[in-house]
Amino acid sequence: MIKLHAYALSPFNEKVTRTLHLKGLKYEIQEYPMGSSAVKKLSPSNKLPCLEHDGHFVPDSTDIVYYLEQQFPQSPVIPDDPAQQAMVHIMEDWGDESLYFY
């Protein structure tokens, strides 16, 4: 079972849900209000989204995408070629840091 713990409006949540959809995975979503004390129990960094899968918790949208790629290799979102993987990582990191406020 896959459960996504997330804030309602978050570009990081959107990145994870799009990855889940592209991979064709079924999941539940549990939304939390900003500042919820329950978040600290899910994520040591006190940030969401956090993916719960078979009792394993993965915080951080980037780590979640890589985890999903490893656990569910069908419909890959990260290319096999190392040079292309590096470019994906650069673009993804740039998007996280630069576009977050938009």
XYZ file of N, CA and C in Angstrom:
306
model
N 0.835 -1.178 0.000
C 0.000 0.000 0.000
C 0.885 1.247 0.000
N 0.531 2.205 -0.821
C 1.250 3.469 -0.906
C 0.340 4.566 -0.366
N 0.897 5.343 0.549
C 0.159 6.487 1.107
C 1.070 7.696 1.037
N 0.547 8.782 0.512
C 1.293 10.027 0.421
C 0.759 10.995 1.458
N 1.629 11.381 2.370
C 1.300 12.373 3.386
C 1.757 13.714 2.814
N 0.840 14.675 2.736
C 1.167 15.910 2.005
C 0.370 17.102 2.506
N 0.920 18.280 2.215
C 0.160 19.509 2.383
C -0.713 19.677 1.139
N -1.831 20.341 1.284
C -2.785 20.469 0.177
C -2.185 21.165 -1.039
N -1.518 22.268 -0.854
C -0.970 23.026 -1.969
C 0.553 23.029 -1.888
N 1.179 22.162 -2.666
C 2.629 22.068 -2.625
C 3.150 21.607 -3.977
N 4.098 22.344 -4.545
C 4.679 21.889 -5.811
C 5.451 20.578 -5.640
N 5.941 20.319 -4.434
C 6.670 19.079 -4.186
C 5.704 17.895 -4.162
N 4.539 18.116 -3.602
C 3.485 17.110 -3.629
C 3.086 16.815 -5.078
N 2.977 17.862 -5.863
C 2.607 17.704 -7.273
C 3.629 16.846 -8.020
N 4.901 17.062 -7.752
C 5.958 16.270 -8.397
C 5.773 14.783 -8.083
N 5.476 14.478 -6.824
C 5.309 13.077 -6.427
C 4.039 12.485 -7.020
N 2.928 13.217 -6.971
C 1.681 12.655 -7.511
C 1.782 12.433 -9.018
N 2.470 13.299 -9.718
C 2.655 13.090 -11.160
C 3.504 11.849 -11.426
N 4.507 11.631 -10.599
C 5.330 10.430 -10.744
C 4.488 9.182 -10.480
N 3.674 9.216 -9.435
C 2.801 8.081 -9.136
C 1.850 7.797 -10.295
N 1.291 8.851 -10.883
C 0.382 8.682 -12.023
C 1.113 8.129 -13.240
N 2.291 8.675 -13.546
C 3.053 8.197 -14.698
C 3.411 6.721 -14.562
N 3.650 6.277 -13.350
C 3.991 4.891 -13.103
C 2.745 4.007 -12.976
N 1.582 4.626 -12.975
C 0.336 3.859 -12.887
C 0.114 3.217 -11.526
N 0.606 3.854 -10.476
C 0.503 3.283 -9.137
C -0.727 3.812 -8.406
N -1.381 2.923 -7.686
C -2.517 3.316 -6.854
C -1.982 3.777 -5.512
N -2.591 4.821 -4.982
C -2.130 5.368 -3.708
C -3.260 6.116 -3.025
N -3.089 6.320 -1.741
C -3.970 7.174 -0.948
C -3.211 8.446 -0.643
N -3.950 9.512 -0.431
C -3.304 10.752 -0.014
C -3.931 11.209 1.304
N -3.078 11.567 2.238
C -3.501 12.112 3.520
C -2.975 13.536 3.588
N -3.882 14.503 3.617
C -3.472 15.901 3.655
C -3.460 16.416 5.086
N -2.532 17.321 5.349
C -2.336 17.911 6.661
C -2.368 19.433 6.533
N -2.881 20.115 7.558
C -2.794 21.572 7.546
C -1.368 22.000 7.872
N -0.968 23.151 7.364
C 0.356 23.681 7.670
C 0.514 23.802 9.184
N 1.670 23.411 9.678
C 1.947 23.511 11.095
C 1.425 22.357 11.932
N 0.898 21.323 11.297
C 0.364 20.176 12.023
C 1.466 19.465 12.804
N 1.207 19.172 14.069
C 2.194 18.472 14.900
C 2.365 17.025 14.458
N 1.425 16.475 13.721
C 1.518 15.090 13.246
C 2.651 14.906 12.233
N 3.040 15.976 11.558
C 4.075 15.891 10.519
C 5.408 15.451 11.108
N 5.743 15.919 12.277
C 7.032 15.586 12.908
C 7.166 14.073 13.129
N 6.059 13.388 13.363
C 6.083 11.936 13.560
C 6.365 11.190 12.252
N 6.039 11.809 11.131
C 6.235 11.187 9.823
C 7.606 11.477 9.245
N 8.066 12.692 9.458
C 9.279 13.179 8.805
C 10.174 13.886 9.815
N 11.376 13.356 10.050
C 12.281 14.004 11.006
C 12.606 15.458 10.654
N 12.562 15.782 9.363
C 12.837 17.157 8.939
C 11.610 18.057 9.095
N 10.478 17.446 9.492
C 9.224 18.175 9.675
C 8.714 18.777 8.369
N 9.014 18.091 7.254
C 8.582 18.570 5.933
C 7.765 17.488 5.239
N 6.860 17.926 4.402
C 6.077 17.032 3.554
C 6.305 17.444 2.113
N 6.136 16.536 1.176
C 5.490 15.233 1.280
C 6.400 14.179 1.902
N 5.726 13.133 2.387
C 6.403 11.954 2.914
C 5.628 10.749 2.401
N 6.327 9.823 1.794
C 5.697 8.630 1.244
C 5.766 7.504 2.264
N 4.661 6.819 2.439
C 4.609 5.626 3.282
C 4.347 4.429 2.379
N 5.243 3.459 2.436
C 5.099 2.263 1.606
C 5.522 1.046 2.419
N 4.586 0.162 2.671
C 4.864 -1.068 3.424
C 5.618 -0.798 4.723
N 5.189 0.216 5.467
C 5.793 0.535 6.755
C 7.079 1.340 6.686
N 7.513 1.660 5.484
C 8.738 2.438 5.273
C 8.326 3.871 4.934
N 8.967 4.855 5.574
C 8.647 6.256 5.337
C 9.797 6.931 4.599
N 9.470 7.643 3.521
C 10.471 8.347 2.721
C 10.062 9.819 2.626
N 10.780 10.706 3.347
C 10.487 12.136 3.219
C 11.271 12.734 2.055
N 10.873 13.908 1.618
C 11.531 14.692 0.565
C 11.101 14.200 -0.820
N 10.569 15.104 -1.604
C 10.017 14.742 -2.918
C 11.052 14.113 -3.846
N 12.276 14.614 -3.825
C 13.318 14.038 -4.685
C 13.618 12.612 -4.265
N 13.798 12.397 -2.970
C 14.067 11.049 -2.475
C 12.897 10.113 -2.758
N 11.680 10.638 -2.678
C 10.498 9.829 -2.977
C 10.513 9.366 -4.424
N 10.806 10.272 -5.347
C 10.832 9.908 -6.771
C 11.890 8.830 -7.036
N 13.067 8.985 -6.449
C 14.117 7.978 -6.625
C 13.718 6.641 -5.987
N 13.051 6.703 -4.841
C 12.564 5.490 -4.186
C 11.537 4.784 -5.076
N 10.591 5.554 -5.605
C 9.576 4.967 -6.490
C 10.214 4.350 -7.727
N 11.222 5.004 -8.246
C 11.921 4.493 -9.425
C 12.586 3.150 -9.120
N 13.147 3.047 -7.934
C 13.831 1.812 -7.536
C 12.828 0.686 -7.240
N 11.766 1.008 -6.545
C 10.791 0.000 -6.143
C 9.843 -0.416 -7.271
N 9.576 0.507 -8.179
C 8.613 0.280 -9.254
C 9.239 0.713 -10.587
N 10.098 -0.120 -11.150
C 10.844 0.295 -12.348
C 10.006 0.428 -13.626
N 8.761 -0.048 -13.614
C 7.927 0.101 -14.800
C 7.672 1.581 -15.070
N 7.548 1.929 -16.311
C 7.341 3.319 -16.736
C 8.356 4.251 -16.080
N 9.628 4.065 -16.391
C 10.667 4.874 -15.735
C 10.519 6.365 -16.017
N 10.850 7.149 -15.001
C 10.849 8.607 -15.139
C 12.274 9.147 -15.171
N 13.242 8.281 -14.887
C 14.654 8.656 -14.915
C 15.336 7.777 -15.962
N 16.042 8.373 -16.915
C 16.667 7.600 -17.991
C 17.795 6.698 -17.488
N 18.140 5.685 -18.281
C 19.235 4.765 -17.951
C 20.602 5.388 -18.174
N 20.711 6.241 -19.181
C 21.998 6.839 -19.542
C 22.499 7.759 -18.417
N 23.727 7.533 -17.925
C 24.252 8.346 -16.818
C 24.296 9.847 -17.109
N 24.621 10.235 -18.325
C 24.660 11.661 -18.663
C 23.248 12.254 -18.601
N 22.267 11.515 -19.092
C 20.887 11.990 -19.035
C 20.368 11.988 -17.591
N 20.785 11.015 -16.794
C 20.415 10.990 -15.382
C 20.926 12.249 -14.681
N 22.171 12.613 -14.987
C 22.757 13.810 -14.377
C 21.969 15.057 -14.784
N 21.585 15.137 -16.039
C 20.819 16.292 -16.508
C 19.446 16.342 -15.831
N 18.803 15.183 -15.669
C 17.520 15.127 -14.970
C 17.684 15.637 -13.542
N 18.742 15.195 -12.883
C 18.968 15.607 -11.502
C 19.223 17.120 -11.416
N 20.000 17.656 -12.332
C 20.275 19.099 -12.352
C 18.993 19.889 -12.576
N 18.199 19.478 -13.565
C 16.965 20.193 -13.878
C 15.951 20.095 -12.730
N 15.877 18.923 -12.131
C 14.949 18.727 -11.025
C 15.361 19.580 -9.827
N 16.630 19.605 -9.530
C 17.123 20.415 -8.417
C 16.913 21.908 -8.697
N 17.185 22.319 -9.918
C 16.957 23.712 -10.301
C 15.476 24.068 -10.137
N 14.594 23.183 -10.598
C 13.163 23.439 -10.465
C 12.731 23.554 -9.013
N 13.239 22.651 -8.170
C 12.894 22.704 -6.754
C 13.316 24.028 -6.118
N 14.519 24.461 -6.434
C 15.066 25.661 -5.782
C 14.598 26.972 -6.426
N 14.417 26.972 -7.733
C 14.117 28.215 -8.448
C 12.638 28.491 -8.637
N 11.848 27.463 -8.807
C 10.441 27.657 -9.130
C 9.512 27.495 -7.929
N 10.067 27.159 -6.792
C 9.274 26.891 -5.616
C 8.295 28.018 -5.281
N 8.733 29.253 -5.382
C 7.899 30.374 -4.962
C 6.842 30.768 -5.985
N 6.892 30.183 -7.183
C 5.888 30.499 -8.194
C 4.747 29.532 -8.063
